[in-house]
C-alpha cells in the first residue's frame, strides 16, 4: 500500500515522487466499486487529519528549506487540485458507470522546455526593398508589380528603345527560346528592368499616378562580387500636370534622407537613359565617412574615397514614352512626370557593409542570421 515517502533531501526527484503518488492514486481509484468504497478512498486521500494530502503537507512542504517554501507551496497546491479532481471524477465514474479517464498530463514533465522552432525573418534584400517602399508609401505612392517574363514591347519598345537601338546592348538580355517565329514586339524575354511595369500601369490607370515598383530582374551577367544574373530593382513613377525637375529633386532628396538619415546631402549628375530626358544620376554624401572620404586614418571603401555614393538613376519621363499610352490620358502636351530606379541589392550591400553580392544569394543561414 502506498505511503507518503519522507523526503530527506528536499524534492530530490520531485517528478518521480509526484508520479509515484499519482500512480497510486489512480490504482486505488480503479479499485473503487461502490459509493461506500469511494468514501473510504476519499478519506484516505483527503482527510484533514492523517489523509495523504495532509501528510504531503507535513512531510514535503515543511521539509522544504525556507527559500524554497514558496515554490514548494505552489507545487503542493497543484498536486492537491489534481488529487481532488481525480477523487471527484471517481465518484462521477461510479454514478455514471463510465470510469474516469486517466489524464496523460499526470506523466507530463512540465519543467522541460519545449522544442523551440526558429522564427523566420526577412532576407536582407527584401528588408531593404520594404524599407525603400515604405518611404514612398508615406509620400502617397502605391505599389505596383508586373510579370518577370515580358514581351519585347513592354521591356524595350514602349520605353523608347527602338529595334536595333544601341541602348539595348547595355542590357544583356536573356531571351526565351523558340520565339523567332513571332513578330519582334511579341517575343518573350526575362525583363531586364522593372520599367515595363510603368507602361503596364499607365495602360490601366489614368493620370495622375504615383507608383513604386519593387521586383526581380534578369540580365546575362556572370555572377561575381557585384553582379548576379538575377537581381532586384525598385523604381518609381509620378505623372501629373505640371510636374517639374524640381519635384523630382525634392522628392528624391526627401526619400534619401528618410532612408539613409537626415544628415545626408544629395547631388545630381547628368546621365542618359532612353526613357527619360533629361536624365540624371543621384549621389548621396557617404553615410559611412560623412562625406570626408576617410574613416579615421583609413581610406573609405564604400565611397571609394570620393565622399559620394551613387544610389539611383532618374529623370523626366521622355515624351516619346507617353506617346505609347496617349490614348489613356497621357498626352505629352498636357502631362509630365518623373521616374527613378535603383538596384536594391546595391543599396543592401552599402547599408549592411557587405562586400560580396553572392553572399546574399547563397542562403547560408549563418550569414543571413546576422541581419534578422
Ligand atoms: Zn565614404
mmCIF file of C-alpha atoms and ligand atoms in Angstrom:
data_model
loop_
_atom_site.group_PDB
_atom_site.id
_atom_site.type_symbol
_atom_site.label_atom_id
_atom_site.label_comp_id
_atom_site.label_asym_id
_atom_site.label_seq_id
_atom_site.Cartn_x
_atom_site.Cartn_y
_atom_site.Cartn_z
ATOM 1 C CA UNK A 1 0.000 0.000 0.000
ATOM 2 C CA UNK A 2 1.191 3.467 -0.862
ATOM 3 C CA UNK A 3 2.718 5.546 1.869
ATOM 4 C CA UNK A 4 3.974 9.058 1.533
ATOM 5 C CA UNK A 5 7.779 8.973 1.482
ATOM 6 C CA UNK A 6 9.661 11.169 3.878
ATOM 7 C CA UNK A 7 11.707 13.469 1.724
ATOM 8 C CA UNK A 8 15.109 13.579 3.377
ATOM 9 C CA UNK A 9 16.509 15.837 0.789
ATOM 10 C CA UNK A 10 14.018 18.383 -0.366
ATOM 11 C CA UNK A 11 12.364 17.174 -3.551
ATOM 12 C CA UNK A 12 15.474 15.322 -4.654
ATOM 13 C CA UNK A 13 13.479 13.895 -7.554
ATOM 14 C CA UNK A 14 10.122 15.682 -7.340
ATOM 15 C CA UNK A 15 8.869 14.485 -10.692
ATOM 16 C CA UNK A 16 9.297 10.838 -9.742
ATOM 17 C CA UNK A 17 7.787 11.415 -6.285
ATOM 18 C CA UNK A 18 4.735 13.131 -7.763
ATOM 19 C CA UNK A 19 4.401 10.477 -10.472
ATOM 20 C CA UNK A 20 4.509 7.664 -7.864
ATOM 21 C CA UNK A 21 1.860 9.395 -5.808
ATOM 22 C CA UNK A 22 -0.443 9.868 -8.800
ATOM 23 C CA UNK A 23 0.115 6.269 -9.934
ATOM 24 C CA UNK A 24 -1.002 5.046 -6.503
ATOM 25 C CA UNK A 25 -3.983 7.387 -6.607
ATOM 26 C CA UNK A 26 -5.088 6.009 -9.994
ATOM 27 C CA UNK A 27 -4.655 2.390 -8.875
ATOM 28 C CA UNK A 28 -6.736 2.966 -5.782
ATOM 29 C CA UNK A 29 -9.349 4.902 -7.738
ATOM 30 C CA UNK A 30 -9.585 1.960 -10.156
ATOM 31 C CA UNK A 31 -10.433 -0.403 -7.292
ATOM 32 C CA UNK A 32 -13.376 1.721 -6.059
ATOM 33 C CA UNK A 33 -16.650 -0.092 -6.872
ATOM 34 C CA UNK A 34 -19.335 1.453 -4.683
ATOM 35 C CA UNK A 35 -20.106 4.759 -3.044
ATOM 36 C CA UNK A 36 -19.060 3.384 0.329
ATOM 37 C CA UNK A 37 -15.699 2.256 -1.162
ATOM 38 C CA UNK A 38 -15.400 5.765 -2.504
ATOM 39 C CA UNK A 39 -15.935 7.379 0.938
ATOM 40 C CA UNK A 40 -13.093 5.313 2.353
ATOM 41 C CA UNK A 41 -10.950 6.205 -0.653
ATOM 42 C CA UNK A 42 -11.768 9.908 -0.297
ATOM 43 C CA UNK A 43 -10.947 9.968 3.402
ATOM 44 C CA UNK A 44 -7.694 8.120 2.888
ATOM 45 C CA UNK A 45 -6.541 10.810 0.469
ATOM 46 C CA UNK A 46 -8.283 13.947 1.663
ATOM 47 C CA UNK A 47 -8.979 13.620 5.402
ATOM 48 C CA UNK A 48 -7.771 16.715 7.190
ATOM 49 C CA UNK A 49 -6.118 14.593 9.821
ATOM 50 C CA UNK A 50 -3.841 11.851 8.552
ATOM 51 C CA UNK A 51 -5.028 11.959 4.915
ATOM 52 C CA UNK A 52 -2.328 11.513 2.297
ATOM 53 C CA UNK A 53 -2.584 15.138 1.225
ATOM 54 C CA UNK A 54 -2.233 16.205 4.848
ATOM 55 C CA UNK A 55 0.895 14.040 5.081
ATOM 56 C CA UNK A 56 2.248 15.560 1.900
ATOM 57 C CA UNK A 57 1.738 18.927 3.507
ATOM 58 C CA UNK A 58 3.614 17.868 6.617
ATOM 59 C CA UNK A 59 6.371 15.803 5.078
ATOM 60 C CA UNK A 60 7.067 17.621 1.811
ATOM 61 C CA UNK A 61 6.121 21.232 2.335
ATOM 62 C CA UNK A 62 7.538 21.505 5.825
ATOM 63 C CA UNK A 63 10.714 19.760 4.709
ATOM 64 C CA UNK A 64 11.369 22.462 2.143
ATOM 65 C CA UNK A 65 14.133 24.894 3.077
ATOM 66 C CA UNK A 66 12.843 28.437 3.769
ATOM 67 C CA UNK A 67 13.997 29.864 0.436
ATOM 68 C CA UNK A 68 12.080 27.116 -1.457
ATOM 69 C CA UNK A 69 8.854 27.279 0.584
ATOM 70 C CA UNK A 70 7.038 29.425 -1.916
ATOM 71 C CA UNK A 71 7.865 27.161 -4.826
ATOM 72 C CA UNK A 72 7.102 24.004 -2.858
ATOM 73 C CA UNK A 73 3.788 25.521 -1.700
ATOM 74 C CA UNK A 74 2.750 26.085 -5.273
ATOM 75 C CA UNK A 75 3.674 22.556 -6.305
ATOM 76 C CA UNK A 76 1.791 21.047 -3.399
ATOM 77 C CA UNK A 77 -1.262 23.173 -4.180
ATOM 78 C CA UNK A 78 -1.212 22.000 -7.792
ATOM 79 C CA UNK A 79 -0.963 18.421 -6.583
ATOM 80 C CA UNK A 80 -3.900 18.928 -4.195
ATOM 81 C CA UNK A 81 -6.035 20.276 -7.003
ATOM 82 C CA UNK A 82 -5.161 17.243 -9.158
ATOM 83 C CA UNK A 83 -5.969 14.765 -6.354
ATOM 84 C CA UNK A 84 -9.294 16.481 -5.635
ATOM 85 C CA UNK A 85 -10.145 16.367 -9.312
ATOM 86 C CA UNK A 86 -9.462 12.627 -9.561
ATOM 87 C CA UNK A 87 -11.342 11.847 -6.357
ATOM 88 C CA UNK A 88 -14.340 13.761 -7.677
ATOM 89 C CA UNK A 89 -14.090 12.101 -11.116
ATOM 90 C CA UNK A 90 -14.025 8.665 -9.440
ATOM 91 C CA UNK A 91 -17.388 9.393 -7.777
ATOM 92 C CA UNK A 92 -18.815 10.527 -11.127
ATOM 93 C CA UNK A 93 -17.416 7.308 -12.664
ATOM 94 C CA UNK A 94 -19.356 5.138 -10.181
ATOM 95 C CA UNK A 95 -22.570 7.096 -10.701
ATOM 96 C CA UNK A 96 -22.429 7.105 -14.498
ATOM 97 C CA UNK A 97 -20.789 3.688 -14.945
ATOM 98 C CA UNK A 98 -18.022 5.270 -17.030
ATOM 99 C CA UNK A 99 -14.618 5.002 -15.318
ATOM 100 C CA UNK A 100 -12.665 8.262 -15.057
ATOM 101 C CA UNK A 101 -10.094 8.510 -17.839
ATOM 102 C CA UNK A 102 -6.517 8.759 -16.759
ATOM 103 C CA UNK A 103 -5.032 12.014 -17.894
ATOM 104 C CA UNK A 104 -1.751 11.804 -19.786
ATOM 105 C CA UNK A 105 -0.824 15.071 -18.134
ATOM 106 C CA UNK A 106 -0.019 13.074 -14.961
ATOM 107 C CA UNK A 107 3.173 11.911 -16.657
ATOM 108 C CA UNK A 108 3.972 15.205 -18.302
ATOM 109 C CA UNK A 109 7.142 16.825 -17.114
ATOM 110 C CA UNK A 110 6.107 20.440 -17.245
ATOM 111 C CA UNK A 111 9.585 21.534 -16.216
ATOM 112 C CA UNK A 112 11.160 20.537 -19.556
ATOM 113 C CA UNK A 113 11.422 23.351 -22.095
ATOM 114 C CA UNK A 114 9.510 22.790 -25.318
ATOM 115 C CA UNK A 115 11.091 22.407 -28.746
ATOM 116 C CA UNK A 116 11.938 25.879 -29.972
ATOM 117 C CA UNK A 117 11.335 26.399 -33.651
ATOM 118 C CA UNK A 118 13.324 29.097 -35.386
ATOM 119 C CA UNK A 119 11.221 32.098 -36.335
ATOM 120 C CA UNK A 120 11.662 33.193 -39.939
ATOM 121 C CA UNK A 121 12.950 36.662 -40.803
ATOM 122 C CA UNK A 122 13.087 38.847 -43.874
ATOM 123 C CA UNK A 123 16.042 38.344 -46.206
ATOM 124 C CA UNK A 124 18.246 41.482 -46.042
ATOM 125 C CA UNK A 125 17.409 42.385 -49.656
ATOM 126 C CA UNK A 126 13.660 42.006 -49.118
ATOM 127 C CA UNK A 127 14.029 44.010 -45.917
ATOM 128 C CA UNK A 128 15.842 46.787 -47.796
ATOM 129 C CA UNK A 129 13.184 46.789 -50.522
ATOM 130 C CA UNK A 130 10.409 47.006 -47.954
ATOM 131 C CA UNK A 131 12.141 49.914 -46.253
ATOM 132 C CA UNK A 132 12.550 51.838 -49.512
ATOM 133 C CA UNK A 133 8.950 51.081 -50.495
ATOM 134 C CA UNK A 134 7.780 52.287 -47.059
ATOM 135 C CA UNK A 135 9.490 55.666 -47.626
ATOM 136 C CA UNK A 136 7.496 56.174 -50.833
ATOM 137 C CA UNK A 137 4.261 54.794 -49.421
ATOM 138 C CA UNK A 138 4.493 57.504 -46.783
ATOM 139 C CA UNK A 139 4.634 60.009 -49.650
ATOM 140 C CA UNK A 140 1.377 58.609 -51.056
ATOM 141 C CA UNK A 141 2.832 56.215 -53.646
ATOM 142 C CA UNK A 142 1.068 52.897 -54.269
ATOM 143 C CA UNK A 143 2.864 49.627 -55.043
ATOM 144 C CA UNK A 144 2.608 48.010 -58.487
ATOM 145 C CA UNK A 145 4.065 44.739 -59.728
ATOM 146 C CA UNK A 146 4.304 43.024 -63.097
ATOM 147 C CA UNK A 147 5.408 39.812 -64.829
ATOM 148 C CA UNK A 148 9.064 38.737 -64.822
ATOM 149 C CA UNK A 149 8.654 37.187 -68.284
ATOM 150 C CA UNK A 150 7.956 40.170 -70.510
ATOM 151 C CA UNK A 151 7.434 40.960 -74.167
ATOM 152 C CA UNK A 152 9.963 42.938 -76.149
ATOM 153 C CA UNK A 153 7.293 45.628 -76.497
ATOM 154 C CA UNK A 154 6.965 46.372 -72.775
ATOM 155 C CA UNK A 155 10.610 45.797 -71.902
ATOM 156 C CA UNK A 156 12.092 47.872 -74.730
ATOM 157 C CA UNK A 157 9.941 49.339 -77.472
ATOM 158 C CA UNK A 158 7.391 51.243 -75.358
ATOM 159 C CA UNK A 159 10.258 52.556 -73.208
ATOM 160 C CA UNK A 160 11.779 54.264 -76.222
ATOM 161 C CA UNK A 161 14.335 51.567 -77.080
ATOM 162 C CA UNK A 162 13.561 51.167 -80.823
ATOM 163 C CA UNK A 163 14.654 47.893 -82.512
ATOM 164 C CA UNK A 164 18.416 47.861 -83.159
ATOM 165 C CA UNK A 165 18.928 50.874 -80.877
ATOM 166 C CA UNK A 166 22.415 50.684 -79.311
ATOM 167 C CA UNK A 167 20.967 51.276 -75.828
ATOM 168 C CA UNK A 168 19.588 47.716 -75.964
ATOM 169 C CA UNK A 169 23.142 46.406 -75.938
ATOM 170 C CA UNK A 170 23.739 47.897 -72.488
ATOM 171 C CA UNK A 171 21.245 45.417 -71.058
ATOM 172 C CA UNK A 172 22.467 41.905 -71.773
ATOM 173 C CA UNK A 173 19.112 40.277 -72.261
ATOM 174 C CA UNK A 174 18.114 36.668 -71.575
ATOM 175 C CA UNK A 175 15.620 35.671 -74.273
ATOM 176 C CA UNK A 176 13.098 32.845 -74.018
ATOM 177 C CA UNK A 177 13.936 30.113 -76.573
ATOM 178 C CA UNK A 178 11.981 29.436 -79.794
ATOM 179 C CA UNK A 179 10.454 32.907 -80.154
ATOM 180 C CA UNK A 180 11.899 33.798 -83.556
ATOM 181 C CA UNK A 181 8.722 33.000 -85.482
ATOM 182 C CA UNK A 182 6.759 35.605 -83.511
ATOM 183 C CA UNK A 183 6.614 39.287 -84.512
ATOM 184 C CA UNK A 184 9.558 41.079 -82.802
ATOM 185 C CA UNK A 185 7.459 43.062 -80.311
ATOM 186 C CA UNK A 186 5.721 39.899 -79.051
ATOM 187 C CA UNK A 187 8.889 37.934 -78.407
ATOM 188 C CA UNK A 188 9.346 36.906 -74.790
ATOM 189 C CA UNK A 189 12.344 37.651 -72.589
ATOM 190 C CA UNK A 190 13.215 37.911 -68.904
ATOM 191 C CA UNK A 191 12.645 41.532 -68.018
ATOM 192 C CA UNK A 192 15.917 43.447 -67.718
ATOM 193 C CA UNK A 193 14.408 46.180 -65.516
ATOM 194 C CA UNK A 194 11.193 46.900 -63.621
ATOM 195 C CA UNK A 195 10.347 49.723 -66.061
ATOM 196 C CA UNK A 196 7.836 47.692 -68.147
ATOM 197 C CA UNK A 197 5.516 47.949 -65.134
ATOM 198 C CA UNK A 198 5.430 51.731 -65.741
ATOM 199 C CA UNK A 199 3.859 51.157 -69.164
ATOM 200 C CA UNK A 200 1.509 48.438 -67.895
ATOM 201 C CA UNK A 201 0.308 50.717 -65.094
ATOM 202 C CA UNK A 202 -0.191 53.727 -67.378
ATOM 203 C CA UNK A 203 -2.255 51.490 -69.678
ATOM 204 C CA UNK A 204 -4.662 50.613 -66.874
ATOM 205 C CA UNK A 205 -4.660 53.812 -64.769
ATOM 206 C CA UNK A 206 -5.277 57.342 -65.994
ATOM 207 C CA UNK A 207 -3.108 60.181 -64.657
ATOM 208 C CA UNK A 208 -2.360 61.372 -62.036
ATOM 209 C CA UNK A 209 -0.350 58.384 -60.776
ATOM 210 C CA UNK A 210 2.354 57.895 -58.185
ATOM 211 C CA UNK A 211 3.665 54.353 -58.063
ATOM 212 C CA UNK A 212 6.650 52.454 -56.733
ATOM 213 C CA UNK A 213 7.631 49.129 -58.324
ATOM 214 C CA UNK A 214 9.805 46.573 -56.493
ATOM 215 C CA UNK A 215 10.816 43.319 -58.195
ATOM 216 C CA UNK A 216 13.294 40.823 -59.611
ATOM 217 C CA UNK A 217 15.056 41.499 -62.919
ATOM 218 C CA UNK A 218 17.427 39.434 -65.044
ATOM 219 C CA UNK A 219 20.483 40.041 -67.209
ATOM 220 C CA UNK A 220 23.103 37.818 -68.754
ATOM 221 C CA UNK A 221 25.785 38.837 -66.247
ATOM 222 C CA UNK A 222 28.092 36.155 -64.849
ATOM 223 C CA UNK A 223 27.934 36.121 -61.038
ATOM 224 C CA UNK A 224 30.701 37.981 -59.199
ATOM 225 C CA UNK A 225 31.072 40.221 -56.145
ATOM 226 C CA UNK A 226 28.881 42.945 -57.635
ATOM 227 C CA UNK A 227 26.864 41.150 -60.360
ATOM 228 C CA UNK A 228 24.245 38.443 -60.471
ATOM 229 C CA UNK A 229 22.095 37.154 -63.367
ATOM 230 C CA UNK A 230 19.089 37.775 -61.096
ATOM 231 C CA UNK A 231 18.901 40.974 -59.078
ATOM 232 C CA UNK A 232 16.376 43.404 -57.638
ATOM 233 C CA UNK A 233 15.220 46.872 -58.600
ATOM 234 C CA UNK A 234 12.884 49.400 -57.104
ATOM 235 C CA UNK A 235 11.587 52.057 -59.378
ATOM 236 C CA UNK A 236 9.095 54.837 -59.157
ATOM 237 C CA UNK A 237 6.962 56.965 -61.433
ATOM 238 C CA UNK A 238 4.970 60.125 -60.814
ATOM 239 C CA UNK A 239 2.810 61.638 -63.568
ATOM 240 C CA UNK A 240 0.532 64.646 -63.204
ATOM 241 C CA UNK A 241 0.085 68.086 -64.700
ATOM 242 C CA UNK A 242 2.986 70.495 -64.123
ATOM 243 C CA UNK A 243 5.467 68.014 -62.656
ATOM 244 C CA UNK A 244 8.912 69.550 -62.897
ATOM 245 C CA UNK A 245 12.507 68.568 -62.290
ATOM 246 C CA UNK A 246 12.165 70.492 -59.007
ATOM 247 C CA UNK A 247 9.550 67.950 -57.872
ATOM 248 C CA UNK A 248 11.930 65.125 -58.770
ATOM 249 C CA UNK A 249 14.764 66.704 -56.776
ATOM 250 C CA UNK A 250 12.595 67.477 -53.758
ATOM 251 C CA UNK A 251 11.036 64.011 -53.678
ATOM 252 C CA UNK A 252 14.309 62.112 -54.030
ATOM 253 C CA UNK A 253 16.171 64.367 -51.583
ATOM 254 C CA UNK A 254 13.454 63.685 -49.008
ATOM 255 C CA UNK A 255 13.472 59.939 -49.760
ATOM 256 C CA UNK A 256 17.266 59.637 -49.402
ATOM 257 C CA UNK A 257 17.194 61.485 -46.065
ATOM 258 C CA UNK A 258 14.326 59.279 -44.871
ATOM 259 C CA UNK A 259 16.258 56.148 -45.840
ATOM 260 C CA UNK A 260 19.921 56.962 -45.109
ATOM 261 C CA UNK A 261 19.457 59.534 -42.331
ATOM 262 C CA UNK A 262 18.643 63.235 -42.232
ATOM 263 C CA UNK A 263 22.292 64.314 -42.369
ATOM 264 C CA UNK A 264 22.992 63.064 -45.929
ATOM 265 C CA UNK A 265 23.274 65.548 -48.779
ATOM 266 C CA UNK A 266 22.205 64.802 -52.337
ATOM 267 C CA UNK A 267 23.770 65.754 -55.645
ATOM 268 C CA UNK A 268 22.604 65.229 -59.233
ATOM 269 C CA UNK A 269 24.901 64.477 -62.157
ATOM 270 C CA UNK A 270 23.805 64.392 -65.824
ATOM 271 C CA UNK A 271 23.299 60.930 -67.312
ATOM 272 C CA UNK A 272 21.467 59.108 -70.114
ATOM 273 C CA UNK A 273 18.517 56.702 -70.154
ATOM 274 C CA UNK A 274 16.379 56.133 -73.263
ATOM 275 C CA UNK A 275 13.096 56.632 -71.377
ATOM 276 C CA UNK A 276 13.926 59.872 -69.556
ATOM 277 C CA UNK A 277 15.004 63.299 -70.787
ATOM 278 C CA UNK A 278 16.814 64.956 -69.127
ATOM 279 C CA UNK A 279 18.336 62.104 -67.117
ATOM 280 C CA UNK A 280 20.478 62.212 -64.006
ATOM 281 C CA UNK A 281 22.313 60.080 -61.525
ATOM 282 C CA UNK A 282 21.639 60.794 -57.889
ATOM 283 C CA UNK A 283 24.513 60.708 -55.413
ATOM 284 C CA UNK A 284 24.238 60.881 -51.648
ATOM 285 C CA UNK A 285 27.030 62.046 -49.397
ATOM 286 C CA UNK A 286 28.749 58.990 -47.924
ATOM 287 C CA UNK A 287 26.909 57.915 -44.777
ATOM 288 C CA UNK A 288 29.936 55.900 -43.627
ATOM 289 C CA UNK A 289 32.604 58.635 -43.620
ATOM 290 C CA UNK A 290 30.226 61.604 -43.540
ATOM 291 C CA UNK A 291 31.464 62.761 -46.955
ATOM 292 C CA UNK A 292 35.124 63.154 -45.983
ATOM 293 C CA UNK A 293 36.337 60.094 -47.955
ATOM 294 C CA UNK A 294 38.249 58.886 -44.890
ATOM 295 C CA UNK A 295 37.423 56.598 -41.989
ATOM 296 C CA UNK A 296 39.652 57.733 -39.107
ATOM 297 C CA UNK A 297 43.008 57.074 -40.789
ATOM 298 C CA UNK A 298 41.914 54.541 -43.436
ATOM 299 C CA UNK A 299 40.510 55.434 -46.865
ATOM 300 C CA UNK A 300 36.714 54.937 -47.017
ATOM 301 C CA UNK A 301 35.785 51.977 -49.217
ATOM 302 C CA UNK A 302 32.003 52.412 -49.768
ATOM 303 C CA UNK A 303 32.508 55.823 -51.449
ATOM 304 C CA UNK A 304 35.933 54.945 -52.924
ATOM 305 C CA UNK A 305 37.292 57.983 -51.046
ATOM 306 C CA UNK A 306 35.171 60.421 -53.042
ATOM 307 C CA UNK A 307 32.729 61.196 -50.219
ATOM 308 C CA UNK A 308 29.797 60.449 -52.577
ATOM 309 C CA UNK A 309 27.855 57.270 -53.353
ATOM 310 C CA UNK A 310 25.750 56.705 -56.489
ATOM 311 C CA UNK A 311 22.334 55.474 -55.456
ATOM 312 C CA UNK A 312 19.962 55.692 -58.391
ATOM 313 C CA UNK A 313 19.149 56.842 -61.892
ATOM 314 C CA UNK A 314 16.311 59.260 -62.550
ATOM 315 C CA UNK A 315 14.903 61.806 -64.959
ATOM 316 C CA UNK A 316 11.846 63.410 -66.520
ATOM 317 C CA UNK A 317 9.726 60.902 -68.472
ATOM 318 C CA UNK A 318 10.583 61.203 -72.178
ATOM 319 C CA UNK A 319 7.523 62.485 -74.145
ATOM 320 C CA UNK A 320 8.106 59.579 -76.577
ATOM 321 C CA UNK A 321 7.145 57.169 -73.774
ATOM 322 C CA UNK A 322 3.855 58.999 -73.184
ATOM 323 C CA UNK A 323 3.049 58.606 -76.903
ATOM 324 C CA UNK A 324 2.620 54.846 -76.306
ATOM 325 C CA UNK A 325 -0.112 55.454 -73.682
ATOM 326 C CA UNK A 326 -1.508 58.701 -75.090
ATOM 327 C CA UNK A 327 -4.984 57.173 -75.543
ATOM 328 C CA UNK A 328 -5.287 56.652 -71.792
ATOM 329 C CA UNK A 329 -4.887 60.356 -70.954
ATOM 330 C CA UNK A 330 -1.105 60.679 -71.134
ATOM 331 C CA UNK A 331 -0.979 63.458 -73.702
ATOM 332 C CA UNK A 332 2.643 64.676 -73.564
ATOM 333 C CA UNK A 333 1.449 68.246 -74.188
ATOM 334 C CA UNK A 334 -0.705 68.096 -71.032
ATOM 335 C CA UNK A 335 1.064 65.835 -68.513
ATOM 336 C CA UNK A 336 4.631 65.456 -67.368
ATOM 337 C CA UNK A 337 6.336 63.168 -64.894
ATOM 338 C CA UNK A 338 9.498 61.827 -63.414
ATOM 339 C CA UNK A 339 10.851 58.326 -62.947
ATOM 340 C CA UNK A 340 13.659 56.835 -60.894
ATOM 341 C CA UNK A 341 15.145 53.395 -60.393
ATOM 342 C CA UNK A 342 17.682 51.842 -58.066
ATOM 343 C CA UNK A 343 19.342 48.477 -57.543
ATOM 344 C CA UNK A 344 18.027 47.120 -54.254
ATOM 345 C CA UNK A 345 20.962 44.702 -53.955
ATOM 346 C CA UNK A 346 23.499 47.526 -54.172
ATOM 347 C CA UNK A 347 21.633 49.523 -51.542
ATOM 348 C CA UNK A 348 21.593 46.440 -49.265
ATOM 349 C CA UNK A 349 25.365 45.910 -49.789
ATOM 350 C CA UNK A 350 26.025 49.541 -48.845
ATOM 351 C CA UNK A 351 23.619 49.562 -45.951
ATOM 352 C CA UNK A 352 24.937 46.387 -44.334
ATOM 353 C CA UNK A 353 28.604 46.865 -45.261
ATOM 354 C CA UNK A 354 28.764 43.565 -47.181
ATOM 355 C CA UNK A 355 31.398 43.381 -49.929
ATOM 356 C CA UNK A 356 30.225 40.344 -51.940
ATOM 357 C CA UNK A 357 26.767 40.229 -53.524
ATOM 358 C CA UNK A 358 26.938 36.422 -53.857
ATOM 359 C CA UNK A 359 26.711 36.070 -50.070
ATOM 360 C CA UNK A 360 23.118 37.286 -50.281
ATOM 361 C CA UNK A 361 22.150 34.517 -52.693
ATOM 362 C CA UNK A 362 23.996 31.521 -51.218
ATOM 363 C CA UNK A 363 21.348 31.315 -48.500
ATOM 364 C CA UNK A 364 23.752 30.288 -45.778
ATOM 365 C CA UNK A 365 21.688 30.757 -42.634
ATOM 366 C CA UNK A 366 24.811 31.574 -40.592
ATOM 367 C CA UNK A 367 25.352 34.627 -42.812
ATOM 368 C CA UNK A 368 21.714 35.677 -43.136
ATOM 369 C CA UNK A 369 21.002 35.360 -39.405
ATOM 370 C CA UNK A 370 23.162 38.428 -38.761
ATOM 371 C CA UNK A 371 20.582 40.654 -40.400
ATOM 372 C CA UNK A 372 17.469 39.159 -38.788
HETATM 373 ZN ZN1 LIG B 1 32.875 57.321 -47.505
#
